[in-house]
Coordinates of C-alpha atoms in Angstrom, one line a residue:
Chain I
M27 CA 0.0 0.0 0.0
T28 CA 2.7 2.5 1.0
T29 CA 4.8 1.7 -2.1
R30 CA 1.8 2.3 -4.3
R31 CA 1.1 5.6 -2.7
R32 CA 4.7 6.7 -3.1
A33 CA 4.6 5.7 -6.8
R34 CA 1.4 7.6 -7.3
G35 CA 2.9 10.7 -5.6
R36 CA 5.6 10.7 -8.3
L37 CA 3.2 11.5 -11.1
P38 CA 4.7 14.6 -12.7
L39 CA 2.3 17.5 -12.2
I40 CA 3.0 18.8 -15.7
L41 CA 1.1 15.8 -17.1
L42 CA -1.9 16.5 -14.9
V43 CA -3.0 19.6 -16.8
P44 CA -3.2 18.0 -20.3
A45 CA -4.7 14.9 -18.7
L46 CA -7.5 17.0 -17.2
L47 CA -8.0 18.9 -20.4
S48 CA -8.4 15.8 -22.4
L49 CA -10.8 14.4 -19.9
A50 CA -12.9 17.6 -20.1
F51 CA -12.7 17.4 -23.9
L52 CA -14.2 13.9 -23.9
V53 CA -16.7 14.4 -21.1
V54 CA -18.0 17.9 -21.5
P55 CA -19.8 17.4 -24.8
L56 CA -21.6 14.4 -23.3
A57 CA -22.5 16.5 -20.3
G58 CA -23.9 19.1 -22.7
L59 CA -26.2 16.5 -24.1
I60 CA -27.6 15.8 -20.6
I61 CA -28.0 19.5 -19.8
R62 CA -29.8 20.3 -23.0
A63 CA -32.2 17.2 -22.7
P64 CA -35.9 18.2 -22.8
W65 CA -36.6 16.6 -19.4
S66 CA -40.3 17.5 -19.3
T67 CA -41.1 15.6 -22.6
L68 CA -38.4 13.0 -22.1
P69 CA -40.7 10.1 -20.9
S70 CA -43.2 10.5 -23.7
Q71 CA -40.4 10.7 -26.3
L72 CA -38.7 7.6 -24.9
L73 CA -41.9 5.6 -25.0
S74 CA -42.7 6.5 -28.6
P75 CA -42.8 3.5 -30.9
E76 CA -40.1 5.0 -33.2
V77 CA -37.5 5.1 -30.5
G78 CA -38.4 1.5 -29.3
E79 CA -38.2 0.2 -32.9
A80 CA -34.9 1.9 -33.6
L81 CA -33.4 0.8 -30.3
R82 CA -34.5 -2.8 -30.8
L83 CA -33.1 -2.8 -34.4
S84 CA -29.8 -1.3 -33.2
L85 CA -29.4 -3.9 -30.4
V86 CA -30.3 -6.9 -32.7
C87 CA -28.1 -5.8 -35.6
A88 CA -25.1 -4.9 -33.4
S89 CA -25.4 -8.3 -31.6
L90 CA -25.7 -10.2 -34.9
A91 CA -22.7 -8.3 -36.4
T92 CA -20.7 -9.1 -33.3
V93 CA -21.5 -12.8 -33.6
I94 CA -20.3 -12.7 -37.2
C95 CA -17.1 -10.9 -36.2
L96 CA -16.5 -13.5 -33.5
V97 CA -16.9 -16.5 -35.7
L98 CA -14.8 -15.0 -38.5
G99 CA -12.6 -12.7 -36.6
V100 CA -11.0 -15.0 -34.0
P101 CA -9.6 -17.4 -36.6
L102 CA -8.3 -14.4 -38.6
A103 CA -6.6 -13.0 -35.5
W104 CA -5.1 -16.5 -34.9
V105 CA -3.7 -16.5 -38.5
L106 CA -2.3 -13.0 -38.1
A107 CA -0.7 -13.8 -34.7
R108 CA 0.6 -17.4 -35.4
G109 CA 0.5 -18.0 -39.1
E110 CA 3.9 -18.5 -40.7
L111 CA 3.1 -16.5 -43.9
R112 CA 4.9 -14.0 -45.9
G113 CA 3.3 -10.5 -46.3
R114 CA 1.7 -10.8 -42.9
G115 CA 2.4 -7.1 -42.3
V116 CA 0.5 -6.2 -45.4
L117 CA -2.3 -8.5 -44.4
R118 CA -2.6 -6.9 -41.0
A119 CA -2.7 -3.5 -42.6
L120 CA -5.5 -4.6 -44.9
V121 CA -7.5 -6.0 -41.9
T122 CA -7.2 -2.7 -40.0
V123 CA -8.1 -0.5 -42.9
P124 CA -11.8 -0.2 -42.0
L125 CA -10.6 1.1 -38.6
V126 CA -9.3 4.3 -40.2
L127 CA -11.4 4.4 -43.3
P128 CA -14.3 6.9 -43.2
P129 CA -17.3 4.6 -42.6
V130 CA -19.1 6.2 -45.5
V131 CA -16.3 5.0 -47.8
G132 CA -16.9 1.5 -46.5
G133 CA -20.6 1.9 -47.3
V134 CA -19.8 3.0 -50.8
A135 CA -17.5 0.0 -51.3
L136 CA -20.1 -2.4 -50.0
L137 CA -22.7 -0.9 -52.2
L138 CA -20.5 -1.1 -55.3
V139 CA -19.6 -4.8 -54.6
L140 CA -22.8 -6.2 -53.0
G141 CA -25.3 -3.9 -54.7
R142 CA -27.4 -5.4 -57.4
R143 CA -25.1 -4.2 -60.1
G144 CA -21.9 -5.1 -58.2
P145 CA -19.6 -7.9 -59.2
I146 CA -20.9 -10.1 -56.4
G147 CA -24.3 -8.5 -55.8
Q148 CA -25.5 -9.2 -59.4
Y149 CA -25.0 -12.9 -58.9
L150 CA -26.6 -12.9 -55.5
D151 CA -29.5 -11.2 -57.1
S152 CA -29.9 -13.3 -60.3
W153 CA -29.0 -16.7 -58.8
F154 CA -30.5 -16.5 -55.3
G155 CA -32.8 -13.5 -55.6
I156 CA -30.9 -11.9 -52.6
S157 CA -30.5 -8.2 -52.6
L158 CA -28.6 -6.9 -49.6
P159 CA -29.0 -3.1 -49.8
F160 CA -32.0 -1.7 -48.0
T161 CA -32.4 -4.8 -45.8
T162 CA -31.7 -5.6 -42.2
A163 CA -29.1 -8.1 -43.4
G164 CA -27.4 -5.1 -45.1
V165 CA -27.2 -3.3 -41.8
V166 CA -25.6 -6.3 -40.1
I167 CA -23.0 -6.5 -42.9
A168 CA -22.2 -2.8 -42.8
E169 CA -21.8 -3.0 -39.0
A170 CA -19.6 -6.1 -39.2
F171 CA -17.4 -4.5 -41.8
V172 CA -16.7 -1.5 -39.6
A173 CA -16.5 -3.3 -36.3
M174 CA -14.5 -6.5 -37.2
P175 CA -11.0 -4.9 -37.0
F176 CA -11.7 -3.9 -33.3
L177 CA -12.2 -7.6 -32.5
V178 CA -9.3 -8.9 -34.6
I179 CA -6.8 -6.4 -33.1
S180 CA -7.8 -7.2 -29.5
V181 CA -7.7 -10.9 -30.0
E182 CA -4.4 -10.8 -32.0
G183 CA -2.8 -8.7 -29.2
A184 CA -4.0 -11.3 -26.6
L185 CA -2.6 -14.1 -28.7
R186 CA 0.8 -12.5 -29.0
A187 CA 0.9 -11.9 -25.3
T188 CA 0.3 -15.6 -24.5
D189 CA 3.2 -18.0 -24.0
P190 CA 3.2 -20.5 -26.9
R191 CA 5.0 -23.0 -24.7
Y192 CA 1.7 -24.1 -23.2
E193 CA 0.5 -25.0 -26.6
E194 CA 3.7 -26.8 -27.4
A195 CA 3.4 -28.7 -24.1
A196 CA -0.2 -29.7 -25.1
A197 CA 1.1 -30.9 -28.5
T198 CA 3.9 -33.0 -27.0
L199 CA 1.2 -34.6 -24.7
G200 CA -0.6 -35.7 -27.8
A201 CA -3.3 -33.1 -28.2
S202 CA -4.4 -32.4 -31.8
R203 CA -4.1 -28.9 -33.1
W204 CA -7.9 -28.3 -32.8
L205 CA -8.0 -29.7 -29.2
T206 CA -5.0 -27.5 -28.3
F207 CA -6.7 -24.4 -29.8
R208 CA -10.0 -25.1 -28.0
R209 CA -8.6 -26.2 -24.6
V210 CA -5.4 -24.3 -24.2
T211 CA -5.3 -21.3 -26.6
L212 CA -8.9 -20.1 -26.3
P213 CA -9.1 -20.1 -22.5
S214 CA -5.8 -18.2 -22.2
I215 CA -7.0 -15.4 -24.6
A216 CA -10.6 -15.3 -23.2
P217 CA -10.2 -11.8 -21.6
G218 CA -8.8 -10.5 -24.9
I219 CA -11.8 -12.0 -26.7
V220 CA -14.3 -10.5 -24.3
A221 CA -12.6 -7.1 -24.5
G222 CA -12.6 -7.3 -28.3
T223 CA -16.3 -8.4 -28.3
V224 CA -17.3 -5.5 -26.2
L225 CA -15.5 -3.0 -28.4
C226 CA -16.8 -4.6 -31.5
W227 CA -20.4 -4.5 -30.2
A228 CA -20.1 -0.9 -29.1
R229 CA -18.7 0.1 -32.5
A230 CA -21.4 -1.7 -34.3
L231 CA -24.1 -0.1 -32.2
G232 CA -22.8 3.4 -33.1
E233 CA -22.2 2.7 -36.7
F234 CA -23.8 5.3 -39.0
G235 CA -21.9 6.1 -42.2
A236 CA -21.6 2.7 -43.7
T237 CA -25.1 1.8 -42.7
I238 CA -26.9 4.8 -44.2
T239 CA -24.9 4.5 -47.4
F240 CA -25.2 0.7 -47.9
A241 CA -28.4 -0.2 -46.2
G242 CA -30.4 3.0 -46.6
N243 CA -32.9 4.2 -44.1
F244 CA -36.3 2.6 -43.5
P245 CA -38.1 2.5 -40.1
G246 CA -38.2 -1.0 -38.7
E247 CA -35.9 -2.4 -41.3
T248 CA -32.7 -0.4 -41.5
T249 CA -33.3 2.7 -39.3
T250 CA -30.9 2.1 -36.4
M251 CA -30.5 4.6 -33.5
P252 CA -27.7 6.6 -35.1
L253 CA -29.7 7.1 -38.3
A254 CA -32.7 8.1 -36.3
V255 CA -30.6 10.6 -34.4
Y256 CA -29.3 12.1 -37.7
L257 CA -32.7 12.5 -39.3
A258 CA -34.4 13.7 -36.1
L259 CA -31.9 16.5 -36.0
E260 CA -33.3 17.8 -39.3
A261 CA -36.8 18.3 -38.0
D262 CA -36.8 18.0 -34.2
P263 CA -33.5 18.6 -32.4
D264 CA -35.1 17.7 -29.0
A265 CA -36.0 14.3 -30.3
A266 CA -32.4 13.9 -31.6
I267 CA -31.1 14.8 -28.1
V268 CA -33.4 12.2 -26.5
L269 CA -32.3 9.5 -29.0
S270 CA -28.6 10.4 -28.4
M271 CA -29.1 10.1 -24.7
V272 CA -30.5 6.6 -25.0
L273 CA -27.6 5.5 -27.2
L274 CA -25.1 7.1 -24.8
I275 CA -26.7 5.4 -21.7
V276 CA -26.8 2.0 -23.4
S277 CA -23.1 2.3 -24.4
V278 CA -21.9 3.5 -21.0
V279 CA -23.9 0.9 -19.1
V280 CA -22.5 -1.9 -21.3
L281 CA -18.9 -0.7 -21.2
A282 CA -19.0 0.0 -17.5
S283 CA -20.6 -3.3 -16.5
L284 CA -18.2 -5.3 -18.5
R285 CA -15.1 -3.3 -17.9
D286 CA -14.5 -4.2 -14.2
R287 CA -15.5 -7.8 -14.6
W288 CA -13.7 -8.8 -17.8
I289 CA -11.4 -6.3 -19.4
R290 CA -9.1 -5.8 -16.3
G291 CA -7.4 -9.0 -17.2
V292 CA -5.9 -7.6 -20.4
S293 CA -5.1 -4.1 -19.4
Chain U
M204 CA 2.5 -0.7 -27.7
P205 CA 2.4 0.3 -31.4
N206 CA -1.4 0.5 -31.5
L207 CA -1.4 3.2 -28.9
R208 CA 1.2 5.2 -30.7
I209 CA -0.7 5.0 -34.0
S210 CA -3.9 6.1 -32.3
T211 CA -2.1 9.0 -30.6
T212 CA -0.8 10.2 -34.0
L213 CA -4.3 9.8 -35.5
V214 CA -5.9 11.9 -32.7
A215 CA -3.3 14.5 -33.2
A216 CA -3.9 14.6 -36.9
M217 CA -7.6 14.8 -36.4
L218 CA -7.3 17.7 -34.0
V219 CA -5.1 19.6 -36.5
L220 CA -7.6 18.9 -39.3
A221 CA -10.5 20.0 -37.1
A222 CA -8.7 23.2 -36.3
C223 CA -8.1 24.0 -40.0
G224 CA -11.7 23.2 -40.8
S225 CA -13.1 25.7 -38.3
E226 CA -11.0 28.5 -39.6
A227 CA -13.6 30.6 -41.2
P228 CA -12.9 33.0 -44.0
V229 CA -12.6 36.5 -42.5
G230 CA -14.2 39.2 -44.5
D231 CA -13.2 42.9 -44.6
N232 CA -15.8 45.0 -42.9
N233 CA -16.6 47.0 -45.9
A234 CA -18.1 50.2 -44.6
T235 CA -17.5 52.2 -47.8
G236 CA -20.2 50.4 -49.7
A237 CA -17.8 49.4 -52.5
V238 CA -18.3 46.0 -54.2
N239 CA -15.0 44.5 -53.2
G240 CA -13.3 41.7 -51.2
P241 CA -14.5 38.3 -50.1
V242 CA -18.1 37.3 -49.7
T243 CA -19.3 34.1 -48.2
V244 CA -22.5 32.5 -49.5
F245 CA -24.2 29.7 -47.7
A246 CA -26.4 27.9 -50.3
A247 CA -28.5 24.8 -50.4
A248 CA -26.8 21.8 -51.9
S249 CA -29.2 21.8 -54.9
L250 CA -27.7 25.1 -55.9
T251 CA -24.2 23.8 -56.2
E252 CA -23.9 23.8 -60.0
S253 CA -25.8 27.0 -60.7
F254 CA -24.4 29.1 -57.9
T255 CA -20.8 28.0 -58.6
K256 CA -21.3 29.3 -62.2
L257 CA -22.9 32.6 -60.9
G258 CA -20.1 33.1 -58.4
R259 CA -17.5 32.9 -61.2
E260 CA -19.4 35.3 -63.4
F261 CA -19.9 37.7 -60.4
E262 CA -16.1 37.7 -59.7
T263 CA -15.4 38.5 -63.4
A264 CA -17.9 41.3 -63.5
N265 CA -16.6 42.7 -60.2
P266 CA -12.8 42.6 -60.1
G267 CA -11.5 42.3 -56.5
T268 CA -14.3 40.2 -55.3
K269 CA -14.0 36.6 -54.2
V270 CA -17.1 34.4 -53.7
T271 CA -16.7 31.5 -51.3
F272 CA -19.5 29.0 -51.0
N273 CA -20.6 26.7 -48.3
F274 CA -23.0 24.2 -49.9
A275 CA -25.0 21.9 -47.6
G276 CA -28.5 20.9 -46.6
S277 CA -30.6 24.0 -45.9
S278 CA -31.4 23.0 -42.3
A279 CA -27.7 22.4 -41.5
L280 CA -26.8 25.8 -43.0
A281 CA -29.6 27.5 -41.0
Q282 CA -28.2 26.0 -37.8
Q283 CA -24.6 27.1 -38.7
I284 CA -25.8 30.7 -39.3
N285 CA -27.8 30.7 -36.0
Q286 CA -24.7 29.5 -34.2
G287 CA -22.8 32.5 -35.6
A288 CA -21.1 31.3 -38.7
P289 CA -19.6 34.3 -40.6
A290 CA -21.9 34.2 -43.7
D291 CA -22.9 37.1 -45.9
V292 CA -25.7 35.6 -47.9
F293 CA -28.0 32.6 -47.3
A294 CA -29.9 30.9 -50.1
S295 CA -32.2 28.2 -48.8
A296 CA -34.0 25.4 -50.6
A297 CA -37.1 25.9 -48.4
P298 CA -38.9 28.8 -46.8
A299 CA -39.0 26.9 -43.5
N300 CA -35.2 26.9 -43.2
M301 CA -35.0 30.6 -44.1
K302 CA -37.6 31.3 -41.4
Q303 CA -35.3 29.6 -38.8
V304 CA -32.8 32.3 -39.7
S305 CA -35.1 35.3 -40.0
D306 CA -36.9 34.4 -36.8
T307 CA -33.7 35.0 -34.8
G308 CA -33.2 38.3 -36.6
A309 CA -30.1 37.0 -38.4
A310 CA -31.4 38.0 -41.9
S311 CA -31.3 41.6 -42.9
G312 CA -34.5 42.6 -44.7
E313 CA -37.2 40.3 -46.1
P314 CA -36.0 37.2 -47.9
V315 CA -36.8 37.2 -51.6
T316 CA -37.9 34.1 -53.6
F317 CA -35.5 33.8 -56.5
A318 CA -36.3 30.3 -57.9
R319 CA -38.6 27.4 -57.8
N320 CA -38.0 23.7 -58.1
R321 CA -40.2 20.8 -58.8
L322 CA -40.0 17.1 -58.3
E323 CA -39.2 14.6 -61.1
I324 CA -38.8 10.9 -61.2
A325 CA -35.2 9.8 -61.7
V326 CA -34.7 6.3 -63.2
P327 CA -31.4 4.5 -64.1
K328 CA -30.4 5.2 -67.6
G329 CA -32.7 3.4 -70.1
N330 CA -35.3 2.9 -67.4
P331 CA -34.8 -0.8 -67.1
A332 CA -37.9 -1.3 -64.8
R333 CA -40.1 0.7 -67.2
I334 CA -41.3 3.2 -64.7
T335 CA -44.1 5.4 -66.2
G336 CA -45.3 7.6 -63.3
L337 CA -46.1 8.0 -59.7
V338 CA -48.3 4.9 -59.7
D339 CA -45.3 2.7 -60.0
F340 CA -44.1 3.9 -56.6
A341 CA -46.9 1.9 -55.0
N342 CA -45.6 -1.3 -56.4
A343 CA -43.9 -3.2 -53.6
D344 CA -41.8 -5.2 -56.2
R345 CA -40.1 -2.1 -57.4
K346 CA -37.1 -0.8 -55.5
I347 CA -37.9 2.8 -54.6
A348 CA -35.9 5.6 -52.9
L349 CA -37.6 8.6 -51.5
C350 CA -36.3 11.4 -49.2
D351 CA -37.2 11.2 -45.6
E352 CA -40.2 13.3 -44.7
K353 CA -38.0 15.3 -42.4
V354 CA -36.0 16.8 -45.2
P355 CA -37.6 19.2 -47.9
C356 CA -37.6 16.8 -50.8
G357 CA -39.4 14.2 -48.6
A358 CA -42.0 16.7 -47.5
A359 CA -42.6 17.6 -51.2
A360 CA -42.8 13.9 -52.1
K361 CA -45.5 13.4 -49.5
K362 CA -47.6 16.2 -51.1
V363 CA -47.4 14.8 -54.6
F364 CA -48.4 11.4 -53.4
E365 CA -51.3 12.8 -51.6
A366 CA -52.3 14.8 -54.7
A367 CA -52.0 11.6 -56.8
G368 CA -53.8 9.4 -54.3
V369 CA -50.8 7.0 -54.3
T370 CA -49.6 5.1 -51.3
A371 CA -45.8 4.8 -51.9
A372 CA -43.9 1.7 -50.9
P373 CA -40.4 3.0 -50.6
D374 CA -37.4 0.7 -49.7
T375 CA -35.4 3.5 -48.3
L376 CA -35.9 7.1 -47.0
E377 CA -32.7 8.9 -47.8
Q378 CA -31.2 11.7 -45.7
D379 CA -31.0 14.1 -48.6
V380 CA -32.0 14.4 -52.3
K381 CA -28.5 13.7 -53.6
A382 CA -28.4 10.4 -51.7
A383 CA -31.7 9.4 -53.3
L384 CA -30.3 10.4 -56.7
T385 CA -27.1 8.4 -56.2
K386 CA -29.1 5.2 -55.5
A387 CA -30.8 5.7 -58.9
R388 CA -27.5 6.6 -60.6
L389 CA -26.0 3.4 -59.3
G390 CA -29.0 1.4 -60.4
E391 CA -29.6 0.2 -56.9
V392 CA -33.2 1.4 -57.1
D393 CA -35.7 1.4 -60.0
A394 CA -36.8 4.9 -59.3
A395 CA -36.2 7.8 -57.0
L396 CA -38.2 11.0 -56.5
V397 CA -35.8 14.0 -56.8
Y398 CA -35.8 17.6 -58.0
R399 CA -35.8 18.3 -61.7
T400 CA -32.5 20.2 -61.2
D401 CA -30.9 17.0 -59.8
V402 CA -31.9 15.0 -62.9
K403 CA -30.2 17.7 -65.0
A404 CA -27.1 17.9 -62.8
A405 CA -26.7 14.1 -63.2
G406 CA -25.9 14.8 -66.8
G407 CA -27.5 11.9 -68.6
E408 CA -26.6 9.3 -66.0
V409 CA -30.2 9.1 -65.1
D410 CA -33.4 9.6 -67.1
G411 CA -36.0 12.0 -65.8
I412 CA -39.8 11.4 -66.0
A413 CA -42.0 14.4 -65.4
F414 CA -45.4 13.9 -63.9
P415 CA -48.4 16.2 -63.6
E416 CA -48.8 16.1 -59.8
A417 CA -45.4 17.8 -59.5
D418 CA -47.3 21.1 -59.8
K419 CA -48.8 20.4 -56.3
A420 CA -45.4 20.6 -54.5
V421 CA -43.4 23.4 -56.1
N422 CA -40.6 24.4 -53.8
D423 CA -39.7 28.1 -53.2
Y424 CA -36.0 29.1 -52.8
P425 CA -35.6 32.3 -50.7
I426 CA -32.4 34.3 -50.5
A427 CA -31.4 37.0 -48.0
T428 CA -28.3 38.9 -46.9
L429 CA -27.4 38.5 -43.3
A430 CA -27.6 41.1 -40.6
K431 CA -24.1 40.3 -39.4
A432 CA -22.6 40.0 -42.9
P433 CA -18.9 40.7 -42.7
N434 CA -19.1 42.2 -46.2
A435 CA -22.6 43.6 -46.5
S436 CA -22.2 45.8 -49.6
T437 CA -20.8 42.9 -51.7
A438 CA -23.4 40.6 -50.3
G439 CA -26.1 42.9 -51.5
A440 CA -24.5 43.1 -54.9
F441 CA -24.3 39.3 -55.2
L442 CA -28.0 39.0 -54.2
Q443 CA -28.9 41.5 -56.9
F444 CA -26.8 39.5 -59.4
V445 CA -28.8 36.3 -58.5
L446 CA -32.0 38.2 -59.1
S447 CA -30.8 39.7 -62.4
E448 CA -31.7 38.6 -65.9
R449 CA -28.4 36.7 -66.1
G450 CA -29.0 35.0 -62.7
R451 CA -32.5 33.9 -63.9
A452 CA -30.9 32.5 -67.1
V453 CA -28.3 30.4 -65.3
L454 CA -30.9 29.1 -62.9
G455 CA -33.2 28.3 -65.7
E456 CA -30.5 26.3 -67.5
A457 CA -30.1 24.3 -64.4
G458 CA -33.8 23.4 -64.4
F459 CA -35.2 25.9 -61.9
D460 CA -38.5 27.7 -62.6
A461 CA -38.6 31.5 -62.3
P462 CA -40.7 32.6 -59.3

């Protein structure tokens, strides 16, 4: 206890000022949202069917997108961390591109490829009658595209931090590769997977640009909360504030409740 | 931790960009009444092509002037002006957005209607789905893009459907008219309801189909100089230029009706 206190006392004061500034920079706008909220009409706005519909759609789509990212992203992270392949650096850069790409560009790319005149979309349309733009499935795809790198990076980091000797030991004891992956590798990176899942889900929940570009906007089918916020701002700023607050609260509750229980392991 | 370093750099870059973006053009406070110096025009996105042309002609006719445009959705522009953006002229695509500005006293004098716009059906080139009129918009098998009712083109669409007695079955309600047009341009929808000027601006990439009910939802475009205009005299001259014969001609070429 005493050592920890002494270590804390050594924090250079000169860092405290920018630290507080950055804290204010991140927190004050959110506080502004709460201050400006139309408290008197808040309950009736929250109970309106449009808000419920958009929130339900947001939660369902973000969760489905996260499941897709988990199923596809964990193996990809494993390949990036452990795979003996040339050009792994390029591969990793490609995987993380959606992280820095403006989401609307991602939406345009998805529309051009998966739209009904796109190189893949035209066959989906003519062979299977599947058209992804303007559907809930399109929302899930747009969200997964944008959120996947968050999961892959977290899991890859966790994989790199684990000691491969446990896996080697399991292999020398006769475990197959798949058994080793399931019983040794996966449990050891579980905190990393949980952290990545939470980040991925939160990113999917807030996704706007790719969704509105690729999936369009139709209530009950593709209008997620961020889209509802944007369009409400055009006609009724108060409604936009209410919707934003809902999204903010959902995100904070999820991040806060998971943070202490799970993410501490990796930080 | 390399990721951390990358993200720090990114945040720094973002802050720099944000700082540049907010640097507004500073106008001379031209008290002499001469037509000179920079003038900043906030104009609806649908005026992009015609106003860019008018701006260039205005600069040529008045040496020493520099017209800078901020094209965006009318409601976004109205909000920016009300938040104190240093604009000289505001040209809105709808009286409602002009009213948001004049109600706060930010407009100087009465806004003037300088153009009118009407809706037209935009279909992908060659009209593959053989759309003939508004009645096709009720067909659930057709892919249809409309504007959301919360934006002006969506409100106008609602009026024409009411006039035609058609219940539209849209697949998407786009956030602005250009987004709806793009979906038709890319062939992702069979038809979109946009302004006639948008069909013209798409330059043959979409075909336009006029329909009689468009008369029921003609959109007025008001223009006004702003009370806090940094360059009021040049702002007034630009407004007069938009209202002039030449201004009418350029707007007419773009597909606008005269008021």
